[in-house]
GROMACS .gro file of N, CA and C in nm:
model
  441
    1UNK      N    1   1.469   1.506  -1.180
    1UNK     CA    2   1.411   1.459  -1.058
    1UNK      C    3   1.305   1.553  -1.007
    2UNK      N    4   1.226   1.504  -0.918
    2UNK     CA    5   1.117   1.581  -0.861
    2UNK      C    6   1.153   1.626  -0.720
    3UNK      N    7   1.104   1.741  -0.680
    3UNK     CA    8   1.127   1.791  -0.545
    3UNK      C    9   1.012   1.755  -0.452
    4UNK      N   10   0.919   1.671  -0.497
    4UNK     CA   11   0.803   1.632  -0.417
    4UNK      C   12   0.843   1.523  -0.318
    5UNK      N   13   0.807   1.542  -0.191
    5UNK     CA   14   0.833   1.443  -0.088
    5UNK      C   15   0.702   1.385  -0.039
    6UNK      N   16   0.701   1.255  -0.008
    6UNK     CA   17   0.585   1.190   0.050
    6UNK      C   18   0.612   1.170   0.198
    7UNK      N   19   0.530   1.230   0.283
    7UNK     CA   20   0.547   1.218   0.427
    7UNK      C   21   0.506   1.079   0.472
    8UNK      N   22   0.598   1.005   0.537
    8UNK     CA   23   0.564   0.872   0.586
    8UNK      C   24   0.553   0.869   0.738
    9UNK      N   25   0.600   0.974   0.806
    9UNK     CA   26   0.584   0.981   0.951
    9UNK      C   27   0.598   1.126   0.995
   10UNK      N   28   0.514   1.166   1.088
   10UNK     CA   29   0.521   1.298   1.150
   10UNK      C   30   0.531   1.272   1.300
   11UNK      N   31   0.649   1.287   1.357
   11UNK     CA   32   0.675   1.243   1.493
   11UNK      C   33   0.699   1.365   1.582
   12UNK      N   34   0.631   1.368   1.696
   12UNK     CA   35   0.648   1.476   1.791
   12UNK      C   36   0.632   1.419   1.932
   13UNK      N   37   0.679   1.490   2.031
   13UNK     CA   38   0.664   1.444   2.169
   13UNK      C   39   0.792   1.386   2.224
   14UNK      N   40   0.781   1.321   2.340
   14UNK     CA   41   0.900   1.268   2.407
   14UNK      C   42   0.902   1.116   2.414
   15UNK      N   43   0.805   1.050   2.355
   15UNK     CA   44   0.801   0.904   2.352
   15UNK      C   45   0.878   0.854   2.231
   16UNK      N   46   0.961   0.752   2.250
   16UNK     CA   47   1.035   0.695   2.137
   16UNK      C   48   0.935   0.627   2.045
   17UNK      N   49   0.931   0.667   1.918
   17UNK     CA   50   0.831   0.611   1.826
   17UNK      C   51   0.870   0.471   1.778
   18UNK      N   52   0.773   0.404   1.717
   18UNK     CA   53   0.799   0.275   1.654
   18UNK      C   54   0.893   0.296   1.536
   19UNK      N   55   0.955   0.188   1.492
   19UNK     CA   56   1.043   0.195   1.376
   19UNK      C   57   0.965   0.243   1.255
   20UNK      N   58   1.026   0.330   1.177
   20UNK     CA   59   0.964   0.382   1.055
   20UNK      C   60   1.038   0.322   0.937
   21UNK      N   61   0.963   0.263   0.845
   21UNK     CA   62   1.021   0.205   0.724
   21UNK      C   63   0.976   0.285   0.603
   22UNK      N   64   1.066   0.302   0.509
   22UNK     CA   65   1.029   0.355   0.379
   22UNK      C   66   1.034   0.237   0.284
   23UNK      N   67   0.920   0.199   0.227
   23UNK     CA   68   0.914   0.079   0.143
   23UNK      C   69   0.914   0.113  -0.005
   24UNK      N   70   0.947   0.234  -0.037
   24UNK     CA   71   0.950   0.276  -0.176
   24UNK      C   72   1.089   0.252  -0.230
   25UNK      N   73   1.113   0.130  -0.281
   25UNK     CA   74   1.246   0.088  -0.322
   25UNK      C   75   1.317   0.186  -0.412
   26UNK      N   76   1.444   0.209  -0.384
   26UNK     CA   77   1.526   0.295  -0.466
   26UNK      C   78   1.519   0.441  -0.425
   27UNK      N   79   1.415   0.482  -0.356
   27UNK     CA   80   1.404   0.621  -0.311
   27UNK      C   81   1.491   0.641  -0.188
   28UNK      N   82   1.513   0.765  -0.156
   28UNK     CA   83   1.585   0.798  -0.034
   28UNK      C   84   1.484   0.833   0.075
   29UNK      N   85   1.530   0.836   0.197
   29UNK     CA   86   1.447   0.881   0.308
   29UNK      C   87   1.506   1.014   0.354
   30UNK      N   88   1.424   1.114   0.365
   30UNK     CA   89   1.468   1.246   0.409
   30UNK      C   90   1.412   1.270   0.548
   31UNK      N   91   1.497   1.308   0.642
   31UNK     CA   92   1.455   1.338   0.778
   31UNK      C   93   1.474   1.488   0.799
   32UNK      N   94   1.370   1.555   0.842
   32UNK     CA   95   1.378   1.700   0.865
   32UNK      C   96   1.334   1.732   1.007
   33UNK      N   97   1.411   1.815   1.076
   33UNK     CA   98   1.372   1.864   1.208
   33UNK      C   99   1.313   2.003   1.187
   34UNK      N  100   1.196   2.025   1.244
   34UNK     CA  101   1.131   2.157   1.238
   34UNK      C  102   1.101   2.200   1.380
   35UNK      N  103   1.127   2.326   1.410
   35UNK     CA  104   1.094   2.377   1.543
   35UNK      C  105   1.018   2.508   1.530
   36UNK      N  106   0.944   2.541   1.636
   36UNK     CA  107   0.873   2.668   1.635
   36UNK      C  108   0.958   2.774   1.706
   37UNK      N  109   0.901   2.885   1.737
   37UNK     CA  110   0.978   2.995   1.798
   37UNK      C  111   0.966   2.999   1.949
   38UNK      N  112   0.902   2.898   2.011
   38UNK     CA  113   0.875   2.905   2.154
   38UNK      C  114   0.983   2.843   2.242
   39UNK      N  115   0.989   2.714   2.251
   39UNK     CA  116   1.072   2.645   2.349
   39UNK      C  117   1.174   2.557   2.277
   40UNK      N  118   1.294   2.546   2.333
   40UNK     CA  119   1.394   2.454   2.278
   40UNK      C  120   1.381   2.320   2.348
   41UNK      N  121   1.428   2.216   2.282
   41UNK     CA  122   1.423   2.082   2.340
   41UNK      C  123   1.558   2.015   2.324
   42UNK      N  124   1.570   1.896   2.380
   42UNK     CA  125   1.696   1.822   2.376
   42UNK      C  126   1.728   1.771   2.236
   43UNK      N  127   1.629   1.762   2.150
   43UNK     CA  128   1.654   1.712   2.015
   43UNK      C  129   1.634   1.562   2.006
   44UNK      N  130   1.703   1.499   1.914
   44UNK     CA  131   1.686   1.355   1.897
   44UNK      C  132   1.816   1.292   1.849
   45UNK      N  133   1.821   1.161   1.862
   45UNK     CA  134   1.926   1.079   1.804
   45UNK      C  135   1.855   0.960   1.742
   46UNK      N  136   1.901   0.915   1.630
   46UNK     CA  137   1.837   0.801   1.563
   46UNK      C  138   1.944   0.716   1.496
   47UNK      N  139   1.916   0.591   1.485
   47UNK     CA  140   2.003   0.498   1.413
   47UNK      C  141   1.934   0.466   1.282
   48UNK      N  142   2.007   0.468   1.173
   48UNK     CA  143   1.946   0.426   1.046
   48UNK      C  144   2.023   0.308   0.991
   49UNK      N  145   1.954   0.230   0.911
   49UNK     CA  146   2.012   0.111   0.853
   49UNK      C  147   1.939   0.082   0.723
   50UNK      N  148   2.014   0.050   0.620
   50UNK     CA  149   1.953   0.008   0.494
   50UNK      C  150   1.921  -0.140   0.509
   51UNK      N  151   1.792  -0.175   0.499
   51UNK     CA  152   1.747  -0.312   0.522
   51UNK      C  153   1.653  -0.354   0.411
   52UNK      N  154   1.633  -0.485   0.401
   52UNK     CA  155   1.530  -0.535   0.311
   52UNK      C  156   1.396  -0.486   0.363
   53UNK      N  157   1.309  -0.451   0.274
   53UNK     CA  158   1.179  -0.397   0.313
   53UNK      C  159   1.101  -0.498   0.396
   54UNK      N  160   1.039  -0.454   0.507
   54UNK     CA  161   0.958  -0.546   0.587
   54UNK      C  162   0.829  -0.584   0.517
   55UNK      N  163   0.786  -0.506   0.421
   55UNK     CA  164   0.667  -0.537   0.344
   55UNK      C  165   0.693  -0.501   0.199
   56UNK      N  166   0.671  -0.595   0.109
   56UNK     CA  167   0.693  -0.565  -0.032
   56UNK      C  168   0.576  -0.489  -0.093
   57UNK      N  169   0.475  -0.467  -0.016
   57UNK     CA  170   0.348  -0.420  -0.069
   57UNK      C  171   0.335  -0.269  -0.059
   58UNK      N  172   0.355  -0.200  -0.167
   58UNK     CA  173   0.345  -0.055  -0.166
   58UNK      C  174   0.200  -0.015  -0.140
   59UNK      N  175   0.177   0.061  -0.035
   59UNK     CA  176   0.043   0.106  -0.002
   59UNK      C  177  -0.043   0.000   0.064
   60UNK      N  178   0.015  -0.111   0.100
   60UNK     CA  179  -0.060  -0.222   0.157
   60UNK      C  180  -0.116  -0.184   0.293
   61UNK      N  181  -0.236  -0.234   0.321
   61UNK     CA  182  -0.299  -0.208   0.449
   61UNK      C  183  -0.375  -0.077   0.454
   62UNK      N  184  -0.375  -0.004   0.345
   62UNK     CA  185  -0.444   0.124   0.338
   62UNK      C  186  -0.572   0.106   0.258
   63UNK      N  187  -0.681   0.166   0.303
   63UNK     CA  188  -0.805   0.163   0.226
   63UNK      C  189  -0.794   0.266   0.114
   64UNK      N  190  -0.809   0.220  -0.008
   64UNK     CA  191  -0.795   0.306  -0.125
   64UNK      C  192  -0.932   0.357  -0.165
   65UNK      N  193  -0.952   0.488  -0.156
   65UNK     CA  194  -1.082   0.545  -0.188
   65UNK      C  195  -1.075   0.650  -0.298
   66UNK      N  196  -0.956   0.675  -0.352
   66UNK     CA  197  -0.944   0.770  -0.464
   66UNK      C  198  -1.015   0.711  -0.585
   67UNK      N  199  -1.054   0.795  -0.678
   67UNK     CA  200  -1.125   0.749  -0.797
   67UNK      C  201  -1.042   0.653  -0.881
   68UNK      N  202  -0.909   0.665  -0.876
   68UNK     CA  203  -0.821   0.573  -0.948
   68UNK      C  204  -0.686   0.572  -0.879
   69UNK      N  205  -0.608   0.471  -0.907
   69UNK     CA  206  -0.476   0.459  -0.846
   69UNK      C  207  -0.403   0.340  -0.903
   70UNK      N  208  -0.288   0.311  -0.845
   70UNK     CA  209  -0.204   0.201  -0.891
   70UNK      C  210  -0.179   0.106  -0.775
   71UNK      N  211  -0.195  -0.022  -0.799
   71UNK     CA  212  -0.159  -0.126  -0.703
   71UNK      C  213  -0.035  -0.197  -0.755
   72UNK      N  214   0.059  -0.225  -0.667
   72UNK     CA  215   0.176  -0.302  -0.706
   72UNK      C  216   0.229  -0.375  -0.583
   73UNK      N  217   0.287  -0.491  -0.605
   73UNK     CA  218   0.346  -0.562  -0.492
   73UNK      C  219   0.479  -0.498  -0.452
   74UNK      N  220   0.527  -0.402  -0.526
   74UNK     CA  221   0.648  -0.332  -0.487
   74UNK      C  222   0.747  -0.319  -0.600
   75UNK      N  223   0.858  -0.258  -0.569
   75UNK     CA  224   0.958  -0.232  -0.673
   75UNK      C  225   1.046  -0.353  -0.703
   76UNK      N  226   1.028  -0.460  -0.631
   76UNK     CA  227   1.109  -0.580  -0.651
   76UNK      C  228   1.017  -0.700  -0.669
   77UNK      N  229   1.069  -0.812  -0.720
   77UNK     CA  230   0.986  -0.932  -0.727
   77UNK      C  231   0.939  -0.973  -0.587
   78UNK      N  232   0.824  -1.038  -0.579
   78UNK     CA  233   0.776  -1.083  -0.449
   78UNK      C  234   0.861  -1.200  -0.400
   79UNK      N  235   0.864  -1.219  -0.268
   79UNK     CA  236   0.941  -1.326  -0.205
   79UNK      C  237   0.847  -1.437  -0.160
   80UNK      N  238   0.904  -1.549  -0.113
   80UNK     CA  239   0.825  -1.656  -0.054
   80UNK      C  240   0.749  -1.602   0.067
   81UNK      N  241   0.628  -1.647   0.083
   81UNK     CA  242   0.542  -1.613   0.197
   81UNK      C  243   0.503  -1.465   0.204
   82UNK      N  244   0.516  -1.390   0.096
   82UNK     CA  245   0.465  -1.253   0.095
   82UNK      C  246   0.312  -1.258   0.096
   83UNK      N  247   0.251  -1.171   0.172
   83UNK     CA  248   0.106  -1.158   0.177
   83UNK      C  249   0.072  -1.010   0.177
   84UNK      N  250   0.005  -0.965   0.073
   84UNK     CA  251  -0.029  -0.824   0.058
   84UNK      C  252  -0.180  -0.811   0.048
   85UNK      N  253  -0.236  -0.709   0.111
   85UNK     CA  254  -0.380  -0.686   0.108
   85UNK      C  255  -0.410  -0.539   0.083
   86UNK      N  256  -0.500  -0.513  -0.008
   86UNK     CA  257  -0.547  -0.378  -0.035
   86UNK      C  258  -0.700  -0.382  -0.037
   87UNK      N  259  -0.763  -0.279   0.012
   87UNK     CA  260  -0.909  -0.266   0.005
   87UNK      C  261  -0.940  -0.143  -0.080
   88UNK      N  262  -1.017  -0.162  -0.185
   88UNK     CA  263  -1.059  -0.053  -0.272
   88UNK      C  264  -1.205  -0.025  -0.240
   89UNK      N  265  -1.234   0.095  -0.193
   89UNK     CA  266  -1.369   0.130  -0.151
   89UNK      C  267  -1.412   0.255  -0.227
   90UNK      N  268  -1.514   0.244  -0.312
   90UNK     CA  269  -1.561   0.363  -0.384
   90UNK      C  270  -1.610   0.470  -0.287
   91UNK      N  271  -1.580   0.596  -0.320
   91UNK     CA  272  -1.627   0.704  -0.234
   91UNK      C  273  -1.778   0.721  -0.243
   92UNK      N  274  -1.836   0.682  -0.356
   92UNK     CA  275  -1.981   0.686  -0.374
   92UNK      C  276  -2.032   0.542  -0.370
   93UNK      N  277  -2.131   0.515  -0.284
   93UNK     CA  278  -2.180   0.380  -0.265
   93UNK      C  279  -2.248   0.319  -0.385
   94UNK      N  280  -2.281   0.400  -0.487
   94UNK     CA  281  -2.350   0.347  -0.604
   94UNK      C  282  -2.255   0.323  -0.721
   95UNK      N  283  -2.125   0.317  -0.694
   95UNK     CA  284  -2.026   0.294  -0.799
   95UNK      C  285  -1.964   0.156  -0.784
   96UNK      N  286  -1.932   0.093  -0.897
   96UNK     CA  287  -1.858  -0.031  -0.897
   96UNK      C  288  -1.709  -0.002  -0.908
   97UNK      N  289  -1.630  -0.107  -0.923
   97UNK     CA  290  -1.484  -0.095  -0.933
   97UNK      C  291  -1.437  -0.171  -1.055
   98UNK      N  292  -1.351  -0.109  -1.134
   98UNK     CA  293  -1.287  -0.177  -1.248
   98UNK      C  294  -1.140  -0.196  -1.212
   99UNK      N  295  -1.093  -0.320  -1.220
   99UNK     CA  296  -0.954  -0.354  -1.191
   99UNK      C  297  -0.891  -0.405  -1.318
  100UNK      N  298  -0.793  -0.332  -1.370
  100UNK     CA  299  -0.728  -0.368  -1.495
  100UNK      C  300  -0.579  -0.387  -1.467
  101UNK      N  301  -0.530  -0.508  -1.488
  101UNK     CA  302  -0.389  -0.538  -1.465
  101UNK      C  303  -0.305  -0.487  -1.582
  102UNK      N  304  -0.190  -0.429  -1.551
  102UNK     CA  305  -0.099  -0.380  -1.655
  102UNK      C  306   0.028  -0.463  -1.662
  103UNK      N  307   0.052  -0.545  -1.562
  103UNK     CA  308   0.164  -0.640  -1.560
  103UNK      C  309   0.120  -0.756  -1.473
  104UNK      N  310   0.168  -0.876  -1.505
  104UNK     CA  311   0.127  -0.991  -1.426
  104UNK      C  312   0.226  -1.104  -1.447
  105UNK      N  313   0.284  -1.158  -1.339
  105UNK     CA  314   0.374  -1.273  -1.347
  105UNK      C  315   0.378  -1.341  -1.212
  106UNK      N  316   0.287  -1.435  -1.191
  106UNK     CA  317   0.279  -1.511  -1.067
  106UNK      C  318   0.320  -1.655  -1.096
  107UNK      N  319   0.410  -1.708  -1.016
  107UNK     CA  320   0.459  -1.844  -1.034
  107UNK      C  321   0.355  -1.945  -0.985
  108UNK      N  322   0.376  -2.073  -1.024
  108UNK     CA  323   0.284  -2.180  -0.983
  108UNK      C  324   0.261  -2.177  -0.832
  109UNK      N  325   0.140  -2.194  -0.790
  109UNK     CA  326   0.098  -2.195  -0.650
  109UNK      C  327   0.107  -2.058  -0.583
  110UNK      N  328   0.132  -1.952  -0.659
  110UNK     CA  329   0.125  -1.815  -0.609
  110UNK      C  330   0.008  -1.748  -0.680
  111UNK      N  331  -0.071  -1.672  -0.607
  111UNK     CA  332  -0.196  -1.621  -0.663
  111UNK      C  333  -0.219  -1.475  -0.626
  112UNK      N  334  -0.294  -1.408  -0.708
  112UNK     CA  335  -0.359  -1.282  -0.673
  112UNK      C  336  -0.506  -1.317  -0.666
  113UNK      N  337  -0.565  -1.296  -0.551
  113UNK     CA  338  -0.708  -1.323  -0.533
  113UNK      C  339  -0.782  -1.190  -0.525
  114UNK      N  340  -0.896  -1.185  -0.590
  114UNK     CA  341  -0.979  -1.065  -0.589
  114UNK      C  342  -1.113  -1.104  -0.527
  115UNK      N  343  -1.156  -1.026  -0.429
  115UNK     CA  344  -1.280  -1.055  -0.358
  115UNK      C  345  -1.377  -0.938  -0.371
  116UNK      N  346  -1.504  -0.969  -0.353
  116UNK     CA  347  -1.608  -0.867  -0.338
  116UNK      C  348  -1.651  -0.871  -0.193
  117UNK      N  349  -1.666  -0.754  -0.133
  117UNK     CA  350  -1.711  -0.748   0.006
  117UNK      C  351  -1.815  -0.637   0.016
  118UNK      N  352  -1.940  -0.672   0.048
  118UNK     CA  353  -2.044  -0.569   0.062
  118UNK      C  354  -2.007  -0.469   0.171
  119UNK      N  355  -2.055  -0.346   0.154
  119UNK     CA  356  -2.032  -0.243   0.255
  119UNK      C  357  -2.086  -0.290   0.390
  120UNK      N  358  -2.020  -0.253   0.496
  120UNK     CA  359  -2.061  -0.286   0.633
  120UNK      C  360  -2.067  -0.437   0.658
  121UNK      N  361  -1.979  -0.512   0.592
  121UNK     CA  362  -1.976  -0.657   0.609
  121UNK      C  363  -1.831  -0.704   0.608
  122UNK      N  364  -1.805  -0.816   0.671
  122UNK     CA  365  -1.672  -0.874   0.665
  122UNK      C  366  -1.671  -0.998   0.575
  123UNK      N  367  -1.787  -1.035   0.520
  123UNK     CA  368  -1.797  -1.153   0.434
  123UNK      C  369  -1.743  -1.121   0.295
  124UNK      N  370  -1.647  -1.201   0.250
  124UNK     CA  371  -1.587  -1.182   0.118
  124UNK      C  372  -1.627  -1.296   0.025
  125UNK      N  373  -1.656  -1.261  -0.099
  125UNK     CA  374  -1.687  -1.359  -0.203
  125UNK      C  375  -1.577  -1.352  -0.307
  126UNK      N  376  -1.520  -1.467  -0.341
  126UNK     CA  377  -1.412  -1.470  -0.439
  126UNK      C  378  -1.464  -1.435  -0.578
  127UNK      N  379  -1.402  -1.335  -0.641
  127UNK     CA  380  -1.433  -1.299  -0.779
  127UNK      C  381  -1.335  -1.367  -0.873
  128UNK      N  382  -1.207  -1.370  -0.834
  128UNK     CA  383  -1.105  -1.429  -0.921
  128UNK      C  384  -0.988  -1.479  -0.838
  129UNK      N  385  -0.927  -1.588  -0.885
  129UNK     CA  386  -0.804  -1.643  -0.829
  129UNK      C  387  -0.710  -1.654  -0.948
  130UNK      N  388  -0.606  -1.569  -0.952
  130UNK     CA  389  -0.526  -1.551  -1.073
  130UNK      C  390  -0.382  -1.598  -1.052
  131UNK      N  391  -0.328  -1.665  -1.153
  131UNK     CA  392  -0.188  -1.707  -1.151
  131UNK      C  393  -0.138  -1.710  -1.295
  132UNK      N  394  -0.009  -1.732  -1.313
  132UNK     CA  395   0.048  -1.740  -1.447
  132UNK      C  396   0.110  -1.609  -1.490
  133UNK      N  397   0.142  -1.600  -1.620
  133UNK     CA  398   0.209  -1.480  -1.670
  133UNK      C  399   0.127  -1.404  -1.774
  134UNK      N  400   0.007  -1.451  -1.802
  134UNK     CA  401  -0.081  -1.380  -1.895
  134UNK      C  402  -0.157  -1.273  -1.819
  135UNK      N  403  -0.158  -1.151  -1.872
  135UNK     CA  404  -0.232  -1.044  -1.806
  135UNK      C  405  -0.381  -1.079  -1.807
  136UNK      N  406  -0.443  -1.085  -1.688
  136UNK     CA  407  -0.584  -1.124  -1.679
  136UNK      C  408  -0.676  -1.021  -1.743
  137UNK      N  409  -0.795  -1.067  -1.777
  137UNK     CA  410  -0.899  -0.977  -1.828
  137UNK      C  411  -0.937  -0.877  -1.718
  138UNK      N  412  -0.989  -0.765  -1.759
  138UNK     CA  413  -1.036  -0.664  -1.664
  138UNK      C  414  -1.146  -0.723  -1.577
  139UNK      N  415  -1.141  -0.693  -1.448
  139UNK     CA  416  -1.240  -0.741  -1.352
  139UNK      C  417  -1.326  -0.622  -1.311
  140UNK      N  418  -1.457  -0.640  -1.314
  140UNK     CA  419  -1.548  -0.533  -1.276
  140UNK      C  420  -1.638  -0.582  -1.163
  141UNK      N  421  -1.640  -0.507  -1.054
  141UNK     CA  422  -1.731  -0.531  -0.944
  141UNK      C  423  -1.849  -0.436  -0.965
  142UNK      N  424  -1.966  -0.492  -0.990
  142UNK     CA  425  -2.080  -0.409  -1.029
  142UNK      C  426  -2.172  -0.373  -0.913
  143UNK      N  427  -2.146  -0.429  -0.797
  143UNK     CA  428  -2.234  -0.404  -0.683
  143UNK      C  429  -2.188  -0.280  -0.610
  144UNK      N  430  -2.272  -0.179  -0.604
  144UNK     CA  431  -2.238  -0.055  -0.535
  144UNK      C  432  -2.202  -0.081  -0.390
  145UNK      N  433  -2.096  -0.017  -0.344
  145UNK     CA  434  -2.054  -0.031  -0.206
  145UNK      C  435  -1.962  -0.148  -0.183
  146UNK      N  436  -1.934  -0.230  -0.285
  146UNK     CA  437  -1.840  -0.341  -0.268
  146UNK      C  438  -1.699  -0.287  -0.256
  147UNK      N  439  -1.615  -0.367  -0.193
  147UNK     CA  440  -1.472  -0.336  -0.194
  147UNK      C  441  -1.397  -0.464  -0.221
   0.00000   0.00000   0.00000
């Protein structure tokens, strides 16, 4: 096993925070209290519960700007009415994006849609609408600044 932890929330102050979910199926959630040497506080109390993930989409809703990475709908099969969105934005405006699927199994009437969106625009153009169980061909967005 690895001793590396991924921070999913850093909470401080006296306001009760929103619910924190760990959507990395099968992993544990580690809660650590850290204090400095100055002032003591009342501490905290929390309720935990093992629940079905509120979002099956690992990393969903985050703009991906690293040179490469992995997209997945999650550690489990997708459910009815799941909707996941990722935006891939090159760090350099003169670079395109290559999307290569390594696994693919979408049932009838379920799709993975890939769009091109010019920088500084909300207009999306459909590049691909994918379904079935055959791994799709690699998709390349050649327009610099697209996401």
